[in-house]
Short mmCIF file of C-alpha atoms in Angstrom, two decimals:
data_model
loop_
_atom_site.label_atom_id
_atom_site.label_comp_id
_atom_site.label_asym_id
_atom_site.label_seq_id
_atom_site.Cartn_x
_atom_site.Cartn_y
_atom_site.Cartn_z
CA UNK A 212 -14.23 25.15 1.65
CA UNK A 213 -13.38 28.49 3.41
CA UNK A 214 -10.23 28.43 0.96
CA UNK A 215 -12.28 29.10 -1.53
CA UNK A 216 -14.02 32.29 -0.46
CA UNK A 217 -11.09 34.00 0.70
CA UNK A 218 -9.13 36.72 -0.92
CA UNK A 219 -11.74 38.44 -3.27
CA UNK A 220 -9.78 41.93 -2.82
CA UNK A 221 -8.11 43.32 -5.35
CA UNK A 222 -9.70 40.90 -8.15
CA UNK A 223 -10.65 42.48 -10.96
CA UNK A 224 -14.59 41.88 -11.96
CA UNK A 225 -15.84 38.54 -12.86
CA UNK A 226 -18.63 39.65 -14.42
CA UNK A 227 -20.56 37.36 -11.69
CA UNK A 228 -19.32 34.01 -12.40
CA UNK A 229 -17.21 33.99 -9.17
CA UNK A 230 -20.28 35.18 -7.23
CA UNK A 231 -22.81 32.38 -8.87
CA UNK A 232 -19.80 29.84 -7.90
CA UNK A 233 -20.25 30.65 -4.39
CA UNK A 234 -23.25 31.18 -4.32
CA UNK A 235 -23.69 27.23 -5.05
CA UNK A 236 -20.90 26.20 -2.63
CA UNK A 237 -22.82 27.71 -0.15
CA UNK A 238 -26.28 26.36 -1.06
CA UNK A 239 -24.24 22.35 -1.94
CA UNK A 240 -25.09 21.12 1.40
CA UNK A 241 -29.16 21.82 1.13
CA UNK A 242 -28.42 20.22 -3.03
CA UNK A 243 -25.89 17.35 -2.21
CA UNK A 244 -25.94 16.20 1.69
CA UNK A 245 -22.93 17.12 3.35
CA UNK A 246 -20.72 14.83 1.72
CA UNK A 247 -21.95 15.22 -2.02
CA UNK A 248 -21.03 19.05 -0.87
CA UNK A 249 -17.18 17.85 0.37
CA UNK A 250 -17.33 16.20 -3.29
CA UNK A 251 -17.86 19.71 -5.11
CA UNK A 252 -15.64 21.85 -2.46
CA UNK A 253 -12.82 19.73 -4.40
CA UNK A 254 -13.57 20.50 -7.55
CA UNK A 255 -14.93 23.78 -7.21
CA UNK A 256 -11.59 24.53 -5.42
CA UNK A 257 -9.53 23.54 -8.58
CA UNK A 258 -12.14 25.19 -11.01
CA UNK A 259 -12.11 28.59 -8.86
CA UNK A 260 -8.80 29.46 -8.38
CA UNK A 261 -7.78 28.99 -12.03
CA UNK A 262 -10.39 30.81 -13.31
CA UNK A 263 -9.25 33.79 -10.59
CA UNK A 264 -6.00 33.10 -11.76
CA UNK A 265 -7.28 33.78 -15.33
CA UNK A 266 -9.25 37.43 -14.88
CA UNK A 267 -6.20 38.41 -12.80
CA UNK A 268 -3.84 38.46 -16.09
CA UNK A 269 -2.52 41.97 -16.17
CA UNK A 270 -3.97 43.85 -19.31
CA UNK A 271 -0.80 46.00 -19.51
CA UNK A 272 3.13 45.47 -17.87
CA UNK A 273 2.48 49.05 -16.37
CA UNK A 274 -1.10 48.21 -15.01
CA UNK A 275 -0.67 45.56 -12.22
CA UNK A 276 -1.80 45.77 -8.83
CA UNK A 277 0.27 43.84 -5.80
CA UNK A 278 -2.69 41.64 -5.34
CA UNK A 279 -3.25 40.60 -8.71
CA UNK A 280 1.00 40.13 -9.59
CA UNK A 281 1.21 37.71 -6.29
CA UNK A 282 -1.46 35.64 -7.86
CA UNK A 283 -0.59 35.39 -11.21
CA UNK A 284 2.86 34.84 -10.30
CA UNK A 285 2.20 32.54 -7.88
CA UNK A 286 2.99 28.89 -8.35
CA UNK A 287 0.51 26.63 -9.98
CA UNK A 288 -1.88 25.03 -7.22
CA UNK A 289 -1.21 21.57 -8.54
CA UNK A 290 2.23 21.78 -8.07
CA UNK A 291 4.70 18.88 -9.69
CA UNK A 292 1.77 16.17 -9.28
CA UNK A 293 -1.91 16.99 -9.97
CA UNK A 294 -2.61 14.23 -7.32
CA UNK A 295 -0.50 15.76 -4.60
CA UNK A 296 -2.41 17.98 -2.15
CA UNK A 297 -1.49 21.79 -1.24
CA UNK A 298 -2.00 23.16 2.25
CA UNK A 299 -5.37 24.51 1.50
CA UNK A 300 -6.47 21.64 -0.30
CA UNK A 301 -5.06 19.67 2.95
CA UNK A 302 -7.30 21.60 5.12
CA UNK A 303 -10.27 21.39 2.73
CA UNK A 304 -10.13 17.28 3.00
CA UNK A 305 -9.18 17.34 6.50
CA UNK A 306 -12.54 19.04 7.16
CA UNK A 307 -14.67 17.34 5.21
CA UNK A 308 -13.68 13.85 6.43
CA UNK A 309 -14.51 15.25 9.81
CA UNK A 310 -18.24 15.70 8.48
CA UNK A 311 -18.23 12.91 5.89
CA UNK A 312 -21.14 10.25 7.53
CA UNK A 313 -20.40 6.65 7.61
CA UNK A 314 -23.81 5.31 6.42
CA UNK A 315 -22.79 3.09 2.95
CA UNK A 316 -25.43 5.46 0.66
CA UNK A 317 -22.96 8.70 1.59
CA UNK A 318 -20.75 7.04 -1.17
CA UNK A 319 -22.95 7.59 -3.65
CA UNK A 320 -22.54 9.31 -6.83
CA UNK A 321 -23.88 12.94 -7.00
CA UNK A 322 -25.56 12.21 -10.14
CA UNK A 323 -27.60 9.84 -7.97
CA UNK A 324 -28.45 12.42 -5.23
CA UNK A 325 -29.80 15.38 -7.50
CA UNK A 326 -32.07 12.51 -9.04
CA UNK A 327 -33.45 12.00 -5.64
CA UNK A 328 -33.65 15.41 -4.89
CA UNK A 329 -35.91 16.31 -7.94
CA UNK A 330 -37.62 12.69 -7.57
CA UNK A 331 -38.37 13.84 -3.63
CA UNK A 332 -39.91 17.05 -5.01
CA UNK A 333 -42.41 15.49 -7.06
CA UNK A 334 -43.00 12.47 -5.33
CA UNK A 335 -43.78 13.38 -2.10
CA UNK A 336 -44.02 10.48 0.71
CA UNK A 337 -43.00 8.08 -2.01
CA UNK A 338 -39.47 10.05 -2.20
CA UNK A 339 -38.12 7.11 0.40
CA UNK A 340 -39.07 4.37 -1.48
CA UNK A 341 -37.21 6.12 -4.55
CA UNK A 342 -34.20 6.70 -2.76
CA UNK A 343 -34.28 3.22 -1.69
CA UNK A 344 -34.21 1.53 -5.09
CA UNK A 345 -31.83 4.21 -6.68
CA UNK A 346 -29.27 3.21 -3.49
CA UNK A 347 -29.76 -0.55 -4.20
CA UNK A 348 -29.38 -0.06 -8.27
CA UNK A 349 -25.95 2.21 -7.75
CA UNK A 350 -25.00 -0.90 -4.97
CA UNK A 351 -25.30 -3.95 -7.44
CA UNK A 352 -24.11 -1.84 -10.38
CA UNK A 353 -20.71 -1.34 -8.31
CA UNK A 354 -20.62 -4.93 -7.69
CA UNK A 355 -21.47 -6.00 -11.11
CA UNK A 356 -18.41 -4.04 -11.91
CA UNK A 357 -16.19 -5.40 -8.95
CA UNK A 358 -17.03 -9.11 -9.83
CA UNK A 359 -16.22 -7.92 -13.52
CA UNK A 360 -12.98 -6.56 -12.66
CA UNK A 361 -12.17 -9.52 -10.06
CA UNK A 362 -12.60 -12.27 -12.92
CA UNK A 363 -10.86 -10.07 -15.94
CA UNK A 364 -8.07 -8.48 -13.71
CA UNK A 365 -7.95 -9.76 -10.61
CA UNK A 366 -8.01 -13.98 -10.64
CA UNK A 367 -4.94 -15.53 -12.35
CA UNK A 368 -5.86 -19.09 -14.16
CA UNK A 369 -4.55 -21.55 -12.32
CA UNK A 370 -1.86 -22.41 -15.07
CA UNK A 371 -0.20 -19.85 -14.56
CA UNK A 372 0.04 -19.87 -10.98
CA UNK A 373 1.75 -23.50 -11.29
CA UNK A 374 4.18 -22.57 -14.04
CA UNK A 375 5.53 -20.09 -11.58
CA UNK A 376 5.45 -22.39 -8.72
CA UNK A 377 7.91 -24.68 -10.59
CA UNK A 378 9.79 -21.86 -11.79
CA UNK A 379 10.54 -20.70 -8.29
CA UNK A 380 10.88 -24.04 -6.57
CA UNK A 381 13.94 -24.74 -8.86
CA UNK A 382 15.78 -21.62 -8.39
CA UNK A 383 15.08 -22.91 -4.55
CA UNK A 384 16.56 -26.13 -5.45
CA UNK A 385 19.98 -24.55 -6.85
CA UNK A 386 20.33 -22.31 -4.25
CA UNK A 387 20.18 -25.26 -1.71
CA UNK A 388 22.78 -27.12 -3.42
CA UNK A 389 24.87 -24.33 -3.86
CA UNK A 390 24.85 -22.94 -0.54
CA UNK A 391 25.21 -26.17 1.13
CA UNK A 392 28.67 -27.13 -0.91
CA UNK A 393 30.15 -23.68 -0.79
CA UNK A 394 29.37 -23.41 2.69
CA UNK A 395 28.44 -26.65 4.72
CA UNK A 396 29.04 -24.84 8.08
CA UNK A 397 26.89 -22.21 7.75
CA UNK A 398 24.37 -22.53 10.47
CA UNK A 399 20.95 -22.55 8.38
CA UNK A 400 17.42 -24.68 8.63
CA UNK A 401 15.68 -25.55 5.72
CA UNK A 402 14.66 -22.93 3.27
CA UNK A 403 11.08 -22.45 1.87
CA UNK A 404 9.04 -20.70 -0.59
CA UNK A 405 6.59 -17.91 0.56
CA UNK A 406 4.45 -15.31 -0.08
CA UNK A 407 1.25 -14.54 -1.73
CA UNK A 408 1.34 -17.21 -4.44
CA UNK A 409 1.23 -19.82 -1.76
CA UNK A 410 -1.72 -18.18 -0.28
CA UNK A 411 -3.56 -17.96 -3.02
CA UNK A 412 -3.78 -14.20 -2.84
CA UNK A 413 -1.64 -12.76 -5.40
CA UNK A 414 -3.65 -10.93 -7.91
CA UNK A 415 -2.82 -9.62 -11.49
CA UNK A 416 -0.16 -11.84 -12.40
CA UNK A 417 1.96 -14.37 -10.86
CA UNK A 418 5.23 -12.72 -10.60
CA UNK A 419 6.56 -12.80 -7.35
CA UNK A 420 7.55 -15.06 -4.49
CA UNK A 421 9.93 -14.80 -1.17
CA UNK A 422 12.63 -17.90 -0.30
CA UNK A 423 12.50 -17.77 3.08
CA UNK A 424 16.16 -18.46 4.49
CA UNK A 425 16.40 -19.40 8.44
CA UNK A 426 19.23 -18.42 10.27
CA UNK A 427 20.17 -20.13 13.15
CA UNK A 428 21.38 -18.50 16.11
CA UNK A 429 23.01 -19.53 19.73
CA UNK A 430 20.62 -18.40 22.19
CA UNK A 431 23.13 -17.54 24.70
CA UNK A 432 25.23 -15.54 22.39
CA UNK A 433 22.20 -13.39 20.40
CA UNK A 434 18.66 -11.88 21.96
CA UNK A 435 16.24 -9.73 20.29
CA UNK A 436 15.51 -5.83 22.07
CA UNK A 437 11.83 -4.84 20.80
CA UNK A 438 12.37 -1.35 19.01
CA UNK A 439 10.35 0.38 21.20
CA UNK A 440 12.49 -0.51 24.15
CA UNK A 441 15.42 1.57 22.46
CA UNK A 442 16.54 5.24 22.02
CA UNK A 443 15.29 5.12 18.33
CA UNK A 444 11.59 3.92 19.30
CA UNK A 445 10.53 2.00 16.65
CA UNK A 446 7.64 -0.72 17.07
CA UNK A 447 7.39 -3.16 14.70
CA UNK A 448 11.48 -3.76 14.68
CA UNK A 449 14.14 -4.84 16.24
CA UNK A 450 17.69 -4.94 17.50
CA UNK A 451 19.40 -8.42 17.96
CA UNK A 452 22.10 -8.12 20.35
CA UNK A 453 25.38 -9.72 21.04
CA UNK A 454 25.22 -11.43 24.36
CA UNK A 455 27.86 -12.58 26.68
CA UNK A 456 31.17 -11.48 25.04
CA UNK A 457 33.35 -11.39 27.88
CA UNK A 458 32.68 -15.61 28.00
CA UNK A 459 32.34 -16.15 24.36
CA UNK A 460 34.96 -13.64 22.84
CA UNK A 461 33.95 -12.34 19.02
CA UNK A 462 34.19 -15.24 16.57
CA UNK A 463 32.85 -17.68 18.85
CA UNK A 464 29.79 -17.06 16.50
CA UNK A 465 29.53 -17.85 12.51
CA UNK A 466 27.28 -14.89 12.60
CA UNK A 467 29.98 -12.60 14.73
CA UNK A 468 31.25 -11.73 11.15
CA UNK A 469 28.16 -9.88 10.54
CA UNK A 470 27.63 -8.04 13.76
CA UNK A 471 28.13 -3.95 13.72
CA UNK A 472 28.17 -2.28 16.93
CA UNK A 473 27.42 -4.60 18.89
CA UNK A 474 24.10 -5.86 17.18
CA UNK A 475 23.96 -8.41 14.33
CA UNK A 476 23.33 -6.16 11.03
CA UNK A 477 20.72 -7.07 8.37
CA UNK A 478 22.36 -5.34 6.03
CA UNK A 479 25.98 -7.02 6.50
CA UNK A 480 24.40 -10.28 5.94
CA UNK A 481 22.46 -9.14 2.74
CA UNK A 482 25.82 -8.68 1.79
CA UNK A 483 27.14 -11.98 2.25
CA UNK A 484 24.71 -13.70 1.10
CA UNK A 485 24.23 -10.84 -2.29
CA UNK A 486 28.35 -11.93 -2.58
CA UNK A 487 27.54 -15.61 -2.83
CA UNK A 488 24.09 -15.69 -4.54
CA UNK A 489 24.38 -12.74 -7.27
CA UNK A 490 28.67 -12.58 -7.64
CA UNK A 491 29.08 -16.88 -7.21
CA UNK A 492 26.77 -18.96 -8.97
CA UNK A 493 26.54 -18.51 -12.83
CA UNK A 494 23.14 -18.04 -13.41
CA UNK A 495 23.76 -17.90 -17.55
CA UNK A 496 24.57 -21.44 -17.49
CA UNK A 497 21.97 -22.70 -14.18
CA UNK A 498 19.39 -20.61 -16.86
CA UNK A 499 20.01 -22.30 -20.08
CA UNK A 500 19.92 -26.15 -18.29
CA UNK A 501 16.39 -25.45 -16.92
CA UNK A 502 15.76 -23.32 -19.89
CA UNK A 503 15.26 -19.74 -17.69
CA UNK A 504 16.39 -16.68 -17.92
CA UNK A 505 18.05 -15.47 -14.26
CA UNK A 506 19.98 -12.49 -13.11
CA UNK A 507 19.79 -10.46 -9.90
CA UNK A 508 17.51 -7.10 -9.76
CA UNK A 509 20.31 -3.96 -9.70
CA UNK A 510 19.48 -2.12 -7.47
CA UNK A 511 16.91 -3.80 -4.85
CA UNK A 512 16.19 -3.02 -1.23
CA UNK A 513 16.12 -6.75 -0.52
CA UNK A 514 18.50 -9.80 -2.80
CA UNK A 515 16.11 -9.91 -5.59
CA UNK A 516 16.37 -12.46 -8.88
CA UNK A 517 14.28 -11.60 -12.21
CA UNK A 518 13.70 -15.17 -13.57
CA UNK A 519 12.57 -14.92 -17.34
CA UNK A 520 10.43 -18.59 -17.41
CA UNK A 521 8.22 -17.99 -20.68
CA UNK A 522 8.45 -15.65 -23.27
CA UNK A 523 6.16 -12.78 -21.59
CA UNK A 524 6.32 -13.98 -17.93
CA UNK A 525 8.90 -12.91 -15.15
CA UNK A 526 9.23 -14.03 -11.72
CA UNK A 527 10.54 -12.02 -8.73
CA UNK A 528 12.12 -14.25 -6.21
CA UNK A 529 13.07 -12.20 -2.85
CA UNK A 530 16.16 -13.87 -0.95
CA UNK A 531 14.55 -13.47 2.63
CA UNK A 532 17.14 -14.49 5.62
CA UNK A 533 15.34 -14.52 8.88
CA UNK A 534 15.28 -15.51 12.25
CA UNK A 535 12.15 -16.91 14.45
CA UNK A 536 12.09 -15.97 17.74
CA UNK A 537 11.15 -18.09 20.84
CA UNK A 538 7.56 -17.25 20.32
CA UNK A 539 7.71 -18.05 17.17
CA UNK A 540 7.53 -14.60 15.53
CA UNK A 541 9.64 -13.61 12.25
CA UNK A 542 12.52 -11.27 12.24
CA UNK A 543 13.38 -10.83 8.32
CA UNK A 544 16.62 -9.03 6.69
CA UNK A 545 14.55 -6.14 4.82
CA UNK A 546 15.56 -3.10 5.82
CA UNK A 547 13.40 0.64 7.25
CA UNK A 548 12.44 1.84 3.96
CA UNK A 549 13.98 5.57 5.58
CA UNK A 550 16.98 3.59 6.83
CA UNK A 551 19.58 6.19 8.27
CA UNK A 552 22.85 5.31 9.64
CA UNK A 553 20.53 4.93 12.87
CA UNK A 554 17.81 2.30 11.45
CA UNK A 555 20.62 -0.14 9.81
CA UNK A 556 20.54 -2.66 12.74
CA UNK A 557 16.56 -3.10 12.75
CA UNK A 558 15.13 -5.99 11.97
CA UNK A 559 11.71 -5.93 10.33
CA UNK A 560 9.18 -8.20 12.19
CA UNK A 561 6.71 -10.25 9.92
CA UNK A 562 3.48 -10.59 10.77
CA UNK A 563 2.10 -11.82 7.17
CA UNK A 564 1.17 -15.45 8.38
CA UNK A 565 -0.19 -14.96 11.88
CA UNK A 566 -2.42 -11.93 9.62
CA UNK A 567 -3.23 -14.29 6.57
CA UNK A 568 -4.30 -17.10 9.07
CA UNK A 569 -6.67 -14.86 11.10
CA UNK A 570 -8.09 -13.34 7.58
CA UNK A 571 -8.63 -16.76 6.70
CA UNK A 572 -10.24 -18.13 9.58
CA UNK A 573 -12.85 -15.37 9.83
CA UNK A 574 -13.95 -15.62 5.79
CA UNK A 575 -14.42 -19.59 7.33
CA UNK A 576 -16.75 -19.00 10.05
CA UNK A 577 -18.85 -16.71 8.37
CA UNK A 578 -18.41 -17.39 4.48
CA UNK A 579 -17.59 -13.67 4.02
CA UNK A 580 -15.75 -12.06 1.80
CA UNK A 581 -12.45 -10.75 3.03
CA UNK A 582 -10.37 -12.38 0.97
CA UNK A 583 -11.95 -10.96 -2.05
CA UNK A 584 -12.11 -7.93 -0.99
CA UNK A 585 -8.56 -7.67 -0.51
CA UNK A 586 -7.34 -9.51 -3.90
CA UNK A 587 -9.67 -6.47 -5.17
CA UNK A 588 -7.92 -3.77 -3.46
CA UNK A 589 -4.39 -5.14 -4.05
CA UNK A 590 -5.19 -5.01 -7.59
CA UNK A 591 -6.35 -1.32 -8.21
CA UNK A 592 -3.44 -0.43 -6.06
CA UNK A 593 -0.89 -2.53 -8.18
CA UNK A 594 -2.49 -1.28 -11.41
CA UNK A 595 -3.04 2.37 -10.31
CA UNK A 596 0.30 4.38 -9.87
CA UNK A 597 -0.74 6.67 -7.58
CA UNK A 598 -1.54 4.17 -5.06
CA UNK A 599 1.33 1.44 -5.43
CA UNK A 600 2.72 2.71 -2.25
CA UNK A 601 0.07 0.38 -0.50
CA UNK A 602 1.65 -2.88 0.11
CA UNK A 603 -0.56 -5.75 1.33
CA UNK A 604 0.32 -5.69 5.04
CA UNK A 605 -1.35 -2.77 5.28
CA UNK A 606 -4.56 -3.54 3.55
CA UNK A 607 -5.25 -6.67 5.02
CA UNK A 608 -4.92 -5.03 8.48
CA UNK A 609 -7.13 -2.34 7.42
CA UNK A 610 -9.49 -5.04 6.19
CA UNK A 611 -8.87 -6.69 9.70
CA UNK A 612 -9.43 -3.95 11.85
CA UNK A 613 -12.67 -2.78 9.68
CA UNK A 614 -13.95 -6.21 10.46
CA UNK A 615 -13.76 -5.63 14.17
CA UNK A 616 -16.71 -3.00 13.92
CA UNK A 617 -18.62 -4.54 10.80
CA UNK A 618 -19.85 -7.96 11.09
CA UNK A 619 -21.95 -8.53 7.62
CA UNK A 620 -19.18 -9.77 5.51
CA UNK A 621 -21.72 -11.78 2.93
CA UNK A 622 -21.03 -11.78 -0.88
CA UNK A 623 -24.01 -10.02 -1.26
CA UNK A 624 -22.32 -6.64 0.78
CA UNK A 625 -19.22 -7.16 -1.55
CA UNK A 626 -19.70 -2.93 -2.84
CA UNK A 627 -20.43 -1.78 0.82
CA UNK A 628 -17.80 -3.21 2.10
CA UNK A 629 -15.29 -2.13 -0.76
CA UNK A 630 -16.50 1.59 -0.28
CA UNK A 631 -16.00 0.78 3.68
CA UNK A 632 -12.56 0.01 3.04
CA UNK A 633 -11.58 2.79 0.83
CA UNK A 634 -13.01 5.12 3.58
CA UNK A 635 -10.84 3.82 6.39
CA UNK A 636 -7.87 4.06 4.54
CA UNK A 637 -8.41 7.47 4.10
CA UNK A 638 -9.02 8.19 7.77
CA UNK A 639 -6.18 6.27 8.60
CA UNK A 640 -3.86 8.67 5.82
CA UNK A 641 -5.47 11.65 7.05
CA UNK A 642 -4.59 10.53 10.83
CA UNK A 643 -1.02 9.46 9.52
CA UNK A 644 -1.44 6.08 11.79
CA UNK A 645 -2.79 2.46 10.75
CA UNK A 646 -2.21 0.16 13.76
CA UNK A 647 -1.04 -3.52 13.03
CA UNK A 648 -3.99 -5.67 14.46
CA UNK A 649 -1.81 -8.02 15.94
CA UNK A 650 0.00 -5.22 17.33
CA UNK A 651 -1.36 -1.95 18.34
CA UNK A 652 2.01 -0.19 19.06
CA UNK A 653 3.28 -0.74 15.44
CA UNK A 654 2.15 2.31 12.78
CA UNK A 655 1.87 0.32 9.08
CA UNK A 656 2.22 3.97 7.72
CA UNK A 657 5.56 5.29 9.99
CA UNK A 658 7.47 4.72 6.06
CA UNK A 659 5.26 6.84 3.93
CA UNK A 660 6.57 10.22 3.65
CA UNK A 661 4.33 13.03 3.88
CA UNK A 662 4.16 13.43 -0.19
CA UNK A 663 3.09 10.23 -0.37
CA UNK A 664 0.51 10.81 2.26
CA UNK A 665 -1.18 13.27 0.58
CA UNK A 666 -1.35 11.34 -3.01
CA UNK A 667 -2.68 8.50 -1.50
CA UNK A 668 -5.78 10.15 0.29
CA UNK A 669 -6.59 12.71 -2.40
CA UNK A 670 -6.60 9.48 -4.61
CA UNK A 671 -8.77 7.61 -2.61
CA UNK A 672 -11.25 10.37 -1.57
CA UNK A 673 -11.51 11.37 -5.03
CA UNK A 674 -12.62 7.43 -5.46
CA UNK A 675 -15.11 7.66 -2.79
CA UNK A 676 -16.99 9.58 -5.11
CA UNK A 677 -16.43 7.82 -8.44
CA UNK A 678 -14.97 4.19 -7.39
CA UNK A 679 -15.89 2.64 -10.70
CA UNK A 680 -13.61 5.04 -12.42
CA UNK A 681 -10.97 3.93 -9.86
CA UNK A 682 -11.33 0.29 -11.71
CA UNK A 683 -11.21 2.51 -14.82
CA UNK A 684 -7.99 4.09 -14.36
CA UNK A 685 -6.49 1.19 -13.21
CA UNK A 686 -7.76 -1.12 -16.51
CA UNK A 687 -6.39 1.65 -18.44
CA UNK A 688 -2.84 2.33 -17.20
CA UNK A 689 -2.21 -1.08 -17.86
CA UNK A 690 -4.20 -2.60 -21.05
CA UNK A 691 -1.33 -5.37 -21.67
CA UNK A 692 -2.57 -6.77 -18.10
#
């Protein structure tokens, strides 16, 4: 919160307001606890600066000191975004996280701490017992409001979950029969439906789903280079590489059509397979006999088709291609979200089932509630704009890797662990890294741009302190849902 205190030269009087702001800045941490005092530092930052920014108006054109004209001319703090953080306000939560305990009761509102403040006054030795009730009324009001949330929000009926089942299993259908008549010798196993509404995790609505489409590839004419293992150093993709060329000359391959450089290209095979599936079949008339409504998403990063199957429902099917490696990892065709000229070969590996699986298996052994807790978090992050940029690879490994050190996953811990979560994810923003659990080496977060950084943990820190108004904001930026 040094920002705060810093240039009080040239400022015209505040007739003592500035002075009794600082003045309980620098008492917060005696009021609050350290991180009630992080809490206000925020705030008060905001607060502060526009009320200096006020008293520094120039009474007269002809009356303006240098001081007082570079901050009144200055850019607002907030910038394009109110969410987005400044430098300052960069360095004030980079500081405070460093000092922010780990103990679940840190999280608590700062309503609740000056109540136990002036309860510990009068109270005496039975302040402790005080502070222990008030903790465990804030916990199970939290998860009253998190169960609330899950079965309003969250859970979608099971209806609806098998209307879009069918719906995607026969656009799967037509796409099988039309890919194996227009092309019977393309090399391809069976394809399969995917994705969170097979795993029972998909939250909000049931609009999405991935056909998984398996290449096959001649293992002495293709091999797969790990990222890291290249010039551009990327774990977590890779490079599959034309083998043996001077024996099997170009075209001894189906896939040789696709290669680029030397490497077969993701993106040249999106585009055979976008020239067949969006620019071959007639959708209009595959739509009216099973009585959807089906066209390809313009633009998408991946082959994407809207499918229209009730009035107010729409289903996302994502045209995977992919290829499974010896081990039985996943290569699929969906391109670096910064994809340069230099990322265009790279393969993204998958590592959704072997990290769904292992989620699973631990809720088993010990009942807990990991699951849960991730349907919850997927949720506020698909209803809250400001943190859509969260995708569910990265939240389940941050559930993962938060399970490593905590070991009481009970329903009854639901809140804790929910406030745990929220936490790590900001220390992993504010460290710019969230290792894959299955895979150290690979950085979740190397596609977020440094913008989107920022929003993200001022969003969530600001919901450390206030994580019921987190469900708030995201109930009310999307009332239809």
């Amino acid at each position: 919160m040094a920002g705060v205190n810093r240039d009080q030269k040239g400022k015209k009087d505040d007739t003592g307001l500035g002075t009794a702001i600082d003045f309980v800045l620098s008492n917060a941490k005696l009021v609050l606890g350290v991180g009630g005092a992080a809490m206000l530092g925020i705030a008060t930052l905001a607060v502060k600066r526009m009320y200096d920014r006020a008293i520094s108006a120039p009474t007269s054109p002809t009356k303006m000191e240098q001081a007082g004209k570079r901050s009144w001319e200055e850019p607002s703090w907030m910038g394009s975004s109110p969410r987005v953080l400044n430098q300052d306000m960069k360095a004030t939560v980079s500081r405070s996280l460093q000092s922010l305990p780990t103990a679940a009761h840190s999280f608590e509102p700062d309503a609740m701490r000056r109540t136990v403040g002036r309860s510990g006054l009068g109270a005496g030795g039975s302040s402790a017992v005080q502070t222990d009730l008030l903790r465990a009324r804030m916990r199970l009001c939290l998860q009253e409001h998190l169960w609330e949330f899950y079965r309003e929000k969250v859970n979608i009926p099971v209806e609806e979950q098998a209307t879009a089942r069918r719906a995607a299993l026969d656009i799967c259908a037509e796409l099988r029969v039309f890919l194996h008549a227009k092309l019977p010798d393309m090399p391809l196993r069976e394809m399969y439906l995917s994705g969170s509404l097979y795993d029972d995790l998909q939250v909000v609505t049931a609009d999405h789903a991935q056909l998984m489409v398996p290449m096959i590839l001649e293992k002495n004419l293709w091999s797969p280079v790990p990222g890291e293992d290249t010039i551009m150093n990327v774990p977590g993709f890779w490079l599959v590489r034309r083998e043996n060329l001077e024996y099997f000359p170009r075209g001894s391959s189906y896939w040789d059509r696709c290669m680029v450089g030397g490497y077969l290209s993701p993106k040249s095979v999106l585009e055979v397979f976008d020239k067949l599936v969006a620019g071959s079949i007639n959708w209009p008339a595959i739509g009216s006999v099973l009585d959807y409504v089906i066209r390809p998403v313009v633009p998408s990063e991946t082959l994407t088709l809207e499918v229209q199957y009730e009035t107010d429902r729409r289903l996302y099917v994502d045209f995977l291609p992919l290829l499974v490696m010896e081990d039985g990892g996943s290569l699929i065709a969906k391109p670096h979200r910064l994809a340069a000229e230099r990322h265009e070969n790279l393969w993204r590996q998958s590592f959704r089932v072997a990290e769904t699986a292992r989620l699973r298996a631990l809720d088993q052994e010990d009942g807990g509630c990991r699951c849960t807790c991730l349907k919850l978090a997927k949720a506020v992050c698909k209803l809250n704009a400001a943190l859509q940029r969260l995708n569910a690879s990265q939240l389940t490994n941050a559930i993962l890797l938060l399970s490593e050190t905590e070991g009481d996953w009970t329903q009854e811990v639901l809140a804790d662990r929910f406030l745990q979560l929220l936490r790590s994810l900001v220390g992993h923003l504010e460290a710019g890294r969230l290792p894959c659990s299955l895979n150290p080496k690979v950085n979740l977060f190397c596609e977020l741009l440094e913008p989107e950084v920022d929003e993200l943990g001022y969003t969530l820190y600001c919901a450390l302190s206030d994580p019921q108004g987190l469900l708030r904001t995201a109930v009310a930026e999307n009332p239809q849902n």
